[in-house]
Amino acid sequence: EIMPSLVGSEMCIRDRITPSELAGFCRSADLRVEDLTGMTYNPITQAYKLSKDVDVNYLVHVKPEQP
């Protein structure tokens, strides 16, 4: 049962939007990136935590550009 989830994860990683690509999309939409924070997951404790690692999972906080 582990194999299908690993294959699914690999497919998502290849097709994902990188933080720099997302920042570019935001700038194109007149949004300013305020913060970019990574998220890690521990499958043993089933808990997420915020981190500096944006390699796989991340959150972005944006605000509209002021004229």
PDB file of C-alpha atoms in Angstrom:
ATOM      1  CA  GLU A   1       0.000   0.000   0.000  1.00  0.00           C
ATOM      2  CA  ILE A   2       2.935   2.337   0.407  1.00  0.00           C
ATOM      3  CA  MET A   3       3.951   2.169  -3.254  1.00  0.00           C
ATOM      4  CA  PRO A   4       0.893   3.961  -4.773  1.00  0.00           C
ATOM      5  CA  SER A   5       1.314   6.895  -2.387  1.00  0.00           C
ATOM      6  CA  LEU A   6       5.025   7.163  -3.218  1.00  0.00           C
ATOM      7  CA  VAL A   7       4.314   7.128  -6.940  1.00  0.00           C
ATOM      8  CA  GLY A   8       1.584   9.762  -6.429  1.00  0.00           C
ATOM      9  CA  SER A   9       3.971  11.913  -4.421  1.00  0.00           C
ATOM     10  CA  GLU A  10       6.663  11.709  -7.086  1.00  0.00           C
ATOM     11  CA  MET A  11       4.194  12.739  -9.786  1.00  0.00           C
ATOM     12  CA  CYS A  12       3.070  15.739  -7.741  1.00  0.00           C
ATOM     13  CA  ILE A  13       6.642  16.850  -7.094  1.00  0.00           C
ATOM     14  CA  ARG A  14       7.493  16.827 -10.810  1.00  0.00           C
ATOM     15  CA  ASP A  15       4.406  18.857 -11.737  1.00  0.00           C
ATOM     16  CA  ARG A  16       4.455  21.279  -8.821  1.00  0.00           C
ATOM     17  CA  ILE A  17       4.758  25.038  -8.957  1.00  0.00           C
ATOM     18  CA  THR A  18       7.996  26.199  -7.379  1.00  0.00           C
ATOM     19  CA  PRO A  19       7.989  29.064  -4.874  1.00  0.00           C
ATOM     20  CA  SER A  20       9.785  31.315  -7.362  1.00  0.00           C
ATOM     21  CA  GLU A  21       7.239  30.520 -10.091  1.00  0.00           C
ATOM     22  CA  LEU A  22       4.375  31.289  -7.699  1.00  0.00           C
ATOM     23  CA  ALA A  23       6.027  34.577  -6.692  1.00  0.00           C
ATOM     24  CA  GLY A  24       6.263  35.483 -10.383  1.00  0.00           C
ATOM     25  CA  PHE A  25       2.570  34.723 -10.910  1.00  0.00           C
ATOM     26  CA  CYS A  26       1.743  36.870  -7.887  1.00  0.00           C
ATOM     27  CA  ARG A  27       3.808  39.800  -9.185  1.00  0.00           C
ATOM     28  CA  SER A  28       2.050  39.484 -12.561  1.00  0.00           C
ATOM     29  CA  ALA A  29      -1.263  39.813 -10.711  1.00  0.00           C
ATOM     30  CA  ASP A  30      -0.043  42.941  -8.833  1.00  0.00           C
ATOM     31  CA  LEU A  31       0.401  41.049  -5.584  1.00  0.00           C
ATOM     32  CA  ARG A  32       3.380  41.450  -3.269  1.00  0.00           C
ATOM     33  CA  VAL A  33       4.770  38.384  -1.475  1.00  0.00           C
ATOM     34  CA  GLU A  34       4.935  39.197   2.224  1.00  0.00           C
ATOM     35  CA  ASP A  35       6.071  35.804   3.490  1.00  0.00           C
ATOM     36  CA  LEU A  36       6.934  32.337   2.228  1.00  0.00           C
ATOM     37  CA  THR A  37       6.984  29.561   4.836  1.00  0.00           C
ATOM     38  CA  GLY A  38       7.593  25.862   4.477  1.00  0.00           C
ATOM     39  CA  MET A  39       5.569  23.067   6.025  1.00  0.00           C
ATOM     40  CA  THR A  40       6.861  19.676   7.098  1.00  0.00           C
ATOM     41  CA  TYR A  41       4.842  16.611   8.056  1.00  0.00           C
ATOM     42  CA  ASN A  42       5.794  13.920  10.520  1.00  0.00           C
ATOM     43  CA  PRO A  43       3.895  10.728   9.617  1.00  0.00           C
ATOM     44  CA  ILE A  44       4.684   9.129  12.983  1.00  0.00           C
ATOM     45  CA  THR A  45       3.070  11.902  15.047  1.00  0.00           C
ATOM     46  CA  GLN A  46       0.724  12.884  12.186  1.00  0.00           C
ATOM     47  CA  ALA A  47       1.584  16.516  12.830  1.00  0.00           C
ATOM     48  CA  TYR A  48       2.550  19.400  10.572  1.00  0.00           C
ATOM     49  CA  LYS A  49       4.911  22.179  11.579  1.00  0.00           C
ATOM     50  CA  LEU A  50       6.099  25.359   9.914  1.00  0.00           C
ATOM     51  CA  SER A  51       9.717  25.487   8.770  1.00  0.00           C
ATOM     52  CA  LYS A  52      12.143  27.281   6.478  1.00  0.00           C
ATOM     53  CA  ASP A  53      12.154  24.299   4.080  1.00  0.00           C
ATOM     54  CA  VAL A  54      10.067  25.248   1.011  1.00  0.00           C
ATOM     55  CA  ASP A  55      11.278  22.347  -1.148  1.00  0.00           C
ATOM     56  CA  VAL A  56       7.949  20.469  -1.171  1.00  0.00           C
ATOM     57  CA  ASN A  57       5.156  22.068   0.884  1.00  0.00           C
ATOM     58  CA  TYR A  58       4.838  25.771   1.490  1.00  0.00           C
ATOM     59  CA  LEU A  59       2.437  28.605   2.270  1.00  0.00           C
ATOM     60  CA  VAL A  60       2.603  32.070   0.765  1.00  0.00           C
ATOM     61  CA  HIS A  61       1.180  35.304   2.188  1.00  0.00           C
ATOM     62  CA  VAL A  62       0.512  38.014  -0.387  1.00  0.00           C
ATOM     63  CA  LYS A  63      -0.967  41.517  -0.340  1.00  0.00           C
ATOM     64  CA  PRO A  64      -2.125  43.732  -3.195  1.00  0.00           C
ATOM     65  CA  GLU A  65       0.477  46.184  -4.476  1.00  0.00           C
ATOM     66  CA  GLN A  66      -0.324  49.716  -3.417  1.00  0.00           C
ATOM     67  CA  PRO A  67      -0.632  52.218  -6.308  1.00  0.00           C
TER      68      PRO A  67
END
